[in-house]
Tab-separated table of C-alpha atoms and ligand atoms in Angstrom:
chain	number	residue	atom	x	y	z
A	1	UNK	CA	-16.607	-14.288	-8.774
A	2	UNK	CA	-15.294	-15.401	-12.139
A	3	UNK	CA	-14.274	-12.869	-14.601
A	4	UNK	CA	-12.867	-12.178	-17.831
A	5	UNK	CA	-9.733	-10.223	-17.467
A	6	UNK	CA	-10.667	-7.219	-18.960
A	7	UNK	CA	-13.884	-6.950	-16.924
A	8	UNK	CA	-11.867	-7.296	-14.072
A	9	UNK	CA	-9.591	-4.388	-14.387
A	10	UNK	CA	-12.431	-2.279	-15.270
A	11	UNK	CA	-13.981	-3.445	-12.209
A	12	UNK	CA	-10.873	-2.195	-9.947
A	13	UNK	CA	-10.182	1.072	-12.343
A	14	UNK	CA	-14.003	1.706	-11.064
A	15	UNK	CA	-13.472	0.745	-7.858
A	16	UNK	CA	-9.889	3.076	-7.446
A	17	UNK	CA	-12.013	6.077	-8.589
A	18	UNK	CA	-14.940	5.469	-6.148
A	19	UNK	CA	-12.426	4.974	-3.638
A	20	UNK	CA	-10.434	7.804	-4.578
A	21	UNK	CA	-13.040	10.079	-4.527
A	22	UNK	CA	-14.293	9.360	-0.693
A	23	UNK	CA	-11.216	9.486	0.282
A	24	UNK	CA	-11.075	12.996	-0.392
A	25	UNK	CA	-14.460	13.391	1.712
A	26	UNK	CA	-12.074	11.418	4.480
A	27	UNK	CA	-9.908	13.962	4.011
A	28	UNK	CA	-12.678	17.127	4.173
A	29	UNK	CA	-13.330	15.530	7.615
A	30	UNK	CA	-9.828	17.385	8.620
A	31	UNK	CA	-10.025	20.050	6.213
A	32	UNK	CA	-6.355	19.136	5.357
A	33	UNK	CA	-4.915	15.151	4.075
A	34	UNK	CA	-2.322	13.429	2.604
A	35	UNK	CA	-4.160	13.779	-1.058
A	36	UNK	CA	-0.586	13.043	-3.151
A	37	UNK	CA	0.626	9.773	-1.356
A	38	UNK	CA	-3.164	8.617	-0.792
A	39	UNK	CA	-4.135	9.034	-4.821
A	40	UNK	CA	-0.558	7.988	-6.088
A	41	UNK	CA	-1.159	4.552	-4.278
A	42	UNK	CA	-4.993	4.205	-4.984
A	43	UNK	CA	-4.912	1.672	-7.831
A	44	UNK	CA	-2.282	-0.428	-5.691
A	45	UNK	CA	-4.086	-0.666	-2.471
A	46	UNK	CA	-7.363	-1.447	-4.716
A	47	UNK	CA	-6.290	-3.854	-6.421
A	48	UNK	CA	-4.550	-5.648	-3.727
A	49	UNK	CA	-7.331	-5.343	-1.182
A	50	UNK	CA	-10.182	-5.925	-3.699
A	51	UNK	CA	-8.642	-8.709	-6.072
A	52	UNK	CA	-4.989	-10.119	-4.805
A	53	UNK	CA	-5.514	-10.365	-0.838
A	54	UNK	CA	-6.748	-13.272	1.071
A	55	UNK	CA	-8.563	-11.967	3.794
A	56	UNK	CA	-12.090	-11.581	5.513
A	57	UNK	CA	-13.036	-8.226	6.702
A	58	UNK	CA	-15.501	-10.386	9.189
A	59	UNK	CA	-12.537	-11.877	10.589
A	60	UNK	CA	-9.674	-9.373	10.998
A	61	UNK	CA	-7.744	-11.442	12.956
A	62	UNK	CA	-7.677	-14.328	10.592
A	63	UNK	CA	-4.049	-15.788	11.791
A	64	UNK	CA	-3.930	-16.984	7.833
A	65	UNK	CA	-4.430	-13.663	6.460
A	66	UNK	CA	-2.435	-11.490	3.760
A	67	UNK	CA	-0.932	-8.903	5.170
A	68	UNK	CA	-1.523	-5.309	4.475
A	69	UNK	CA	1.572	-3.255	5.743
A	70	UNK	CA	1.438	0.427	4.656
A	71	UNK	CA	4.937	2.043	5.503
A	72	UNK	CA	4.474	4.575	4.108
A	73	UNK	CA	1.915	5.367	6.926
A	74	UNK	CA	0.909	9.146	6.475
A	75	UNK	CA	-1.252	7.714	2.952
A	76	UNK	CA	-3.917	6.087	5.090
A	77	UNK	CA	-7.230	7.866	3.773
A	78	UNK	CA	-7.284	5.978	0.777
A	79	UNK	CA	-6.839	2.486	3.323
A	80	UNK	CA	-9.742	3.732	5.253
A	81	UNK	CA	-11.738	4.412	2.348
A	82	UNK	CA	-10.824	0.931	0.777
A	83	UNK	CA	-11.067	-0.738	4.349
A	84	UNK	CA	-14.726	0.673	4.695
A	85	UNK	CA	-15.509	-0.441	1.268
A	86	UNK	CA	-14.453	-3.820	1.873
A	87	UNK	CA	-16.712	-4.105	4.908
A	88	UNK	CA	-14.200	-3.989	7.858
A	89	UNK	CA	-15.852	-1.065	9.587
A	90	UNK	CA	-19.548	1.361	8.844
A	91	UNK	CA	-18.737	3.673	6.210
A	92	UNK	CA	-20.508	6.097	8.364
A	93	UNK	CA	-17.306	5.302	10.768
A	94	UNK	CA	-15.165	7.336	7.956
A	95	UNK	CA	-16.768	10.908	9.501
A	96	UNK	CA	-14.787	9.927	12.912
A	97	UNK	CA	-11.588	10.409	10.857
A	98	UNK	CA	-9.097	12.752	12.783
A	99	UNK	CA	-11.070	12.941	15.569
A	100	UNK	CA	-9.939	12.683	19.202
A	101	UNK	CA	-10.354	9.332	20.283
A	102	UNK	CA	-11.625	7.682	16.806
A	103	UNK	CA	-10.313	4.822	15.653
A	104	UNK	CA	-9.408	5.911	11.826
A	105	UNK	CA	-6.166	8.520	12.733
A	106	UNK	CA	-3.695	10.498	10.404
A	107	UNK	CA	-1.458	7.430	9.963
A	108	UNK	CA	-2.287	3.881	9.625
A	109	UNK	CA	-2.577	2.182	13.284
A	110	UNK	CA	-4.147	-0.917	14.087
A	111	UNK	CA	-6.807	-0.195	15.848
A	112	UNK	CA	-8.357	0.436	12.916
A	113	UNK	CA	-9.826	-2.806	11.902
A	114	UNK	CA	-8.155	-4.558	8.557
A	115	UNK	CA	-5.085	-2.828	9.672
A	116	UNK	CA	-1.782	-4.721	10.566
A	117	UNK	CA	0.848	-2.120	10.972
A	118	UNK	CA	0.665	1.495	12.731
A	119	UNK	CA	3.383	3.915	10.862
A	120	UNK	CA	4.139	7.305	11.214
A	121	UNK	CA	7.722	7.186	11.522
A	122	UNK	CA	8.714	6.154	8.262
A	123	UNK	CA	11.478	3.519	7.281
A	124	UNK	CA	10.669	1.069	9.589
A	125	UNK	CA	7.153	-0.964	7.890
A	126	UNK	CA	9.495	-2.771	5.727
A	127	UNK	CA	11.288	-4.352	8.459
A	128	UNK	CA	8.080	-5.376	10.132
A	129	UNK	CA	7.403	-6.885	6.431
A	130	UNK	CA	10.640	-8.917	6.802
A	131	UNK	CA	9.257	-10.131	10.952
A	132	UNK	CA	5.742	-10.913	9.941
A	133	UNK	CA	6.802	-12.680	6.022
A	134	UNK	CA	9.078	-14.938	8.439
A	135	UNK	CA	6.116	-15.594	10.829
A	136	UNK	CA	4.210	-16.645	7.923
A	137	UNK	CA	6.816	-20.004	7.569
A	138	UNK	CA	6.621	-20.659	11.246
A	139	UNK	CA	3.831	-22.761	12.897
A	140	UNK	CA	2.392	-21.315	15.853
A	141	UNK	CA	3.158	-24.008	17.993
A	142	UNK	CA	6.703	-24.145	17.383
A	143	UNK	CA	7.198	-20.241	16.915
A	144	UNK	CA	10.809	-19.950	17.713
A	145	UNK	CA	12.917	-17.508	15.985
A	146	UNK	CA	15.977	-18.863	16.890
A	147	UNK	CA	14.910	-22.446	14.627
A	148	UNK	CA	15.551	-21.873	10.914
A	149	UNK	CA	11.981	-21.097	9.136
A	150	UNK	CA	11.342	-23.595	5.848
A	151	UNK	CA	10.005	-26.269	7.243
A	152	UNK	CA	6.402	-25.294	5.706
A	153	UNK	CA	4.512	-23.294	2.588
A	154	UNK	CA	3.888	-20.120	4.291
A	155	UNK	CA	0.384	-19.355	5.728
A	156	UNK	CA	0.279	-16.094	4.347
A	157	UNK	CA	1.829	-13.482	1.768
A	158	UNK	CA	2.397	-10.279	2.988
A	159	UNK	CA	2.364	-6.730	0.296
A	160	UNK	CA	4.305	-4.090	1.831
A	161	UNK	CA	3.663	-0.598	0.392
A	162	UNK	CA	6.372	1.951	0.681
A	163	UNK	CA	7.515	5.402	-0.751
A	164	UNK	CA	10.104	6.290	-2.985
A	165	UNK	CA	10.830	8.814	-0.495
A	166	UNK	CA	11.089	6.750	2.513
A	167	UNK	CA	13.703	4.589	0.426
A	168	UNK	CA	16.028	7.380	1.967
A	169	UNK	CA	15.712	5.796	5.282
A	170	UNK	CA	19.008	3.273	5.385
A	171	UNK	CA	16.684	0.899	7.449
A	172	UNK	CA	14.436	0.204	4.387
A	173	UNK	CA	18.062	-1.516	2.788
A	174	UNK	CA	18.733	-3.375	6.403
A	175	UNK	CA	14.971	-5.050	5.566
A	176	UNK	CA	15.705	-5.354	1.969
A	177	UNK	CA	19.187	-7.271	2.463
A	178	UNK	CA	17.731	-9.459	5.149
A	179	UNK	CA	14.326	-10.564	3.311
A	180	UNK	CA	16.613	-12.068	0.569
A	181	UNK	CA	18.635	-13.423	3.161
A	182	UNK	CA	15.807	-15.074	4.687
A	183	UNK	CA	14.486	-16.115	0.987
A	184	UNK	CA	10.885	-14.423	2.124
A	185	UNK	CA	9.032	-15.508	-1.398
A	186	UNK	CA	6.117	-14.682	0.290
A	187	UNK	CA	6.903	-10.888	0.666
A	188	UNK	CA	6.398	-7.983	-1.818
A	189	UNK	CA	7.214	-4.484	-1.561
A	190	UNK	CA	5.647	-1.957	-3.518
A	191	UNK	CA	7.510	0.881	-4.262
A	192	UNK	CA	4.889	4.237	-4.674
A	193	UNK	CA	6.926	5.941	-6.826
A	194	UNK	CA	5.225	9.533	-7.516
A	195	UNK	CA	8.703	11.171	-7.592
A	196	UNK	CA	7.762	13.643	-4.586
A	197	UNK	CA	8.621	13.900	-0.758
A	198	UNK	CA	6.989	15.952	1.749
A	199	UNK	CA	10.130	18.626	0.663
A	200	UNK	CA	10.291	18.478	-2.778
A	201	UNK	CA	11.436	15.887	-5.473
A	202	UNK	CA	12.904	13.003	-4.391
A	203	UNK	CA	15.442	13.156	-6.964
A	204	UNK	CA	16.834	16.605	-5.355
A	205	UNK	CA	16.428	16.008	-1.832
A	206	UNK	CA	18.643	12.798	-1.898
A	207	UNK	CA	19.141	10.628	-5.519
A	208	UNK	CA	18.625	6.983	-4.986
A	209	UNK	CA	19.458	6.604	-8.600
A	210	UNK	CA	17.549	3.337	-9.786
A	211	UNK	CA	15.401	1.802	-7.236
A	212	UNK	CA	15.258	-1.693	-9.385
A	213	UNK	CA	18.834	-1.964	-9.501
A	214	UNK	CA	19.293	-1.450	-5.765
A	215	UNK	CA	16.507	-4.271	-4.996
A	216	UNK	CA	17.928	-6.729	-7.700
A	217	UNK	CA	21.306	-5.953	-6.278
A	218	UNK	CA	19.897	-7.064	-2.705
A	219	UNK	CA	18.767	-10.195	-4.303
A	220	UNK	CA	15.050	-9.470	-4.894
A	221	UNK	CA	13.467	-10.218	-8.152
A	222	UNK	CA	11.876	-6.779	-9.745
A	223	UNK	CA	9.685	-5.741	-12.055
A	224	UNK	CA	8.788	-2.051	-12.975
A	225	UNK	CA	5.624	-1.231	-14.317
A	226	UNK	CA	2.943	1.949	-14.133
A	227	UNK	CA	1.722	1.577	-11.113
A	228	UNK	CA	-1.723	3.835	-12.096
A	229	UNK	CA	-2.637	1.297	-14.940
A	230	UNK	CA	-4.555	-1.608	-13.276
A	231	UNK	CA	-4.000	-4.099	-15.937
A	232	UNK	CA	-0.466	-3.807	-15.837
A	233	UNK	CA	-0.695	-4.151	-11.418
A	234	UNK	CA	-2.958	-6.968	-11.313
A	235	UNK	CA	-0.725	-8.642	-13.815
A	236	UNK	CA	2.691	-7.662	-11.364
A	237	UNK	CA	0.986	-9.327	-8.421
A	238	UNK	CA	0.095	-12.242	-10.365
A	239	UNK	CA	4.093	-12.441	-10.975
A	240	UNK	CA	5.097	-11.347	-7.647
A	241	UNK	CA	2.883	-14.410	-6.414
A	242	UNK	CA	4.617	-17.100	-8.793
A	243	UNK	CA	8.092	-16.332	-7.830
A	244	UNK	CA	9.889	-18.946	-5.571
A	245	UNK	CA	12.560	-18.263	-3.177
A	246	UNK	CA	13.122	-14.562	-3.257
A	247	UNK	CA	11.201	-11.766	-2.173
A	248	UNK	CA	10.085	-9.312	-4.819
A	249	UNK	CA	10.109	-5.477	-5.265
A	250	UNK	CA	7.291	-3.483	-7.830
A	251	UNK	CA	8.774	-0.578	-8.575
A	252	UNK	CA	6.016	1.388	-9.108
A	253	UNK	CA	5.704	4.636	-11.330
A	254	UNK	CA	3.143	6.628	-10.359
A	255	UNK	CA	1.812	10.360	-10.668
A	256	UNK	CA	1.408	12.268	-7.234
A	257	UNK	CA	-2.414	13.172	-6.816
A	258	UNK	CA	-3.105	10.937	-9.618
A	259	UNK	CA	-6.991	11.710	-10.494
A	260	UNK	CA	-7.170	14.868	-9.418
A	261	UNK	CA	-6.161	16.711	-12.710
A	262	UNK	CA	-5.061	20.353	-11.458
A	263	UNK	CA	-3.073	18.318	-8.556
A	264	UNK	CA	-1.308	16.347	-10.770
A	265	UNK	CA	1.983	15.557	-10.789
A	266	UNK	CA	2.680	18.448	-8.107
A	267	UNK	CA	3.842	17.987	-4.518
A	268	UNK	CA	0.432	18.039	-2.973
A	269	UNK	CA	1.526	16.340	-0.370
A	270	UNK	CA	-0.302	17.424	2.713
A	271	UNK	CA	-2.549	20.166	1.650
A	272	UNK	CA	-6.096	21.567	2.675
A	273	UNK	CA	-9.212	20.441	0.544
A	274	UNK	CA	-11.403	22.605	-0.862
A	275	UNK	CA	-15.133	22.559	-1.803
A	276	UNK	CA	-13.569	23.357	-5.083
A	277	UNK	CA	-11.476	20.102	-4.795
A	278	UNK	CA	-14.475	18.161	-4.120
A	279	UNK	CA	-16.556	19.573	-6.838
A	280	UNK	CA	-13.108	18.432	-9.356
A	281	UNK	CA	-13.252	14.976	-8.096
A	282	UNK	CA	-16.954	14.707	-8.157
A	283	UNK	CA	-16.117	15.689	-12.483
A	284	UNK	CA	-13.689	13.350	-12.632
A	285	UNK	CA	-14.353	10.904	-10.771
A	286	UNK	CA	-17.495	9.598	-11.883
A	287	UNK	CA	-18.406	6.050	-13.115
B	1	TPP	C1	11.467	9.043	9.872
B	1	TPP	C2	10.602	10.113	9.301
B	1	TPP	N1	11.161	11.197	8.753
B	1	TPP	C3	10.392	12.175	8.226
B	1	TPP	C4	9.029	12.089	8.270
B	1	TPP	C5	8.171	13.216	7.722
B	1	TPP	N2	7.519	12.841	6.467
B	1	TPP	C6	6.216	12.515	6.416
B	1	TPP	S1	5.711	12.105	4.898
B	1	TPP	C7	7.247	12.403	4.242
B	1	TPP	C8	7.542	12.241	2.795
B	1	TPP	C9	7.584	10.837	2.380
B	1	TPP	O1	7.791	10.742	1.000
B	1	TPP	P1	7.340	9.436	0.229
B	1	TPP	O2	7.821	8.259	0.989
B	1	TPP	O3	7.811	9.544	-1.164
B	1	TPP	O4	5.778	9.487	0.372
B	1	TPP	P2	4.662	10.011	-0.663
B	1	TPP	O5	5.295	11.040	-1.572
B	1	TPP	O6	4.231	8.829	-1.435
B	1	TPP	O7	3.574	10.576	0.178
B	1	TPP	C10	8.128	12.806	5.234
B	1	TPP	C11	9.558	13.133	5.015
B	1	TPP	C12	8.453	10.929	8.852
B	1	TPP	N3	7.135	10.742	8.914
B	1	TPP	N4	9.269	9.948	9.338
């Protein structure tokens, strides 16, 4: 589909509040859900999904697909919801969330179709971004690890979303040091920066101090932008995609429960959700 620019992003900013908003019926399905982390990261995982990714929800296993890794695993509901949307499962399937034996559970895992990476344990999806962005320069025939890796363009990009909390975990700097080391151009991280942790503010529970300067000083390019304004994340990703030779990091500044007004900007990180809640969304959320 060809569009102007501005049609586009209000295309997505349509699309994140749809999404958002059954997510939180995902959620309902539990009575309780990861509303902060999932609504923070809605515009990112919409407009990567619905406008930056190459892939084909009627072929999940397309070996030349982008990759979709969600570290930060807990903020799946809003992947399910966008998954559904995108045609990779029956939105009907999105009821089964939670459920024993259902194939949409509380963190990202791939048996859910469209879904690359399972997390839970945070710190490590980054490091899985590093293994599969190296993949991407190897042929399958001659898939040995051991041979150095730029012999081709890669066959895929792969967008790595992960939390400003999880940047706590000293394995998400092993992954950062070795994707410039590799020179993975074809990898970006996306740092969900909604200033919270399951615990409190990131800030108090343990200071990273600037997140751009650590990347940059690991040899990734950076750019930080507001990571709830869709114009300004399309236009990232169309950056992130141009850059040659180095991996890239979007530090991006979001609000926690970011379209949920009451919820704003609090730590509602895993909390129960209310009729009331969905009766607020259903306000705010409209089209
Ligand atoms: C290794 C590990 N330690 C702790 C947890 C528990 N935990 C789940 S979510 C979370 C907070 C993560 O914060 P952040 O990455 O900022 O996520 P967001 O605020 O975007 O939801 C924590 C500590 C975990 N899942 N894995």
């Amino acid at each position: 589909m060809i569009m102007g620019n501005d049609e586009l992003v209000r295309d997505l900013e349509a699309k994140a509040k749809k999404l958002r908003l059954e997510s939180l019926s995902v959620m309902k399905e539990m009575g309780i859900g990861w509303l902060g982390g999932s609504f923070s990261s809605a515009d990112l995982v919409t407009a990567l999904l619905f406008y930056k990714m190459r892939h084909d929800p009627k072929n999940p296993q397309w070996p030349e697909r982008d990759r979709l890794i969600t570290s930060k695993g807990h903020s799946c509901e809003i992947v399910y919801a966008a998954l559904a949307e995108a045609g990779y499962f029956p939105r009907e399937e999105l009821k089964t969330y939670s459920h024993p034996g259902a194939r949409l559970q509380t963190h990202v895992n791939t048996r859910t179709p469209g879904v690359d990476y399972s997390g839970g344990s945070l710190g490590l999806g980054l490091s899985f971004a590093v293994g599969s962005a190296a993949g991407a320069y190897i042929q399958p025939a001659e898939a040995n690890l051991a041979a150095p890796v730029r012999r081709h363009a890669p066959r895929y990009r792969v967008y790595c979303v992960v939390g400003d909390g999880e940047c706590n975990e000293g394995q998400v700097w092993e992954a950062a040091a070795s994707a410039s080391h590799f020179r993975l151009d074809n990898l970006t991280a996306i740092i969900d920066s909604n200033r919270f942790q399951s615990t409190g503010a990131v800030e108090k529970t343990l200071n990273m101090l600037s997140l751009a300067e650590k990347f940059r000083s690991f040899g990734w390019e950076v750019r930080e932008i507001d990571g709830n304004k869709m114009g300004d994340v399309v236009a990232t990703l169309e950056w992130a995609a141009n850059i040659q030779g180095k991996p890239q990091a979007i530090i991006a500044h979001t609000v926690k429960g970011k379209g949920l007004p009451p919820y704003e900007n609090t730590n509602c990180h895993f909390i129960k959700i209310t009729d009331e809640m969905i009766k607020i969304g259903q306000e705010t959320l409209k089209n």
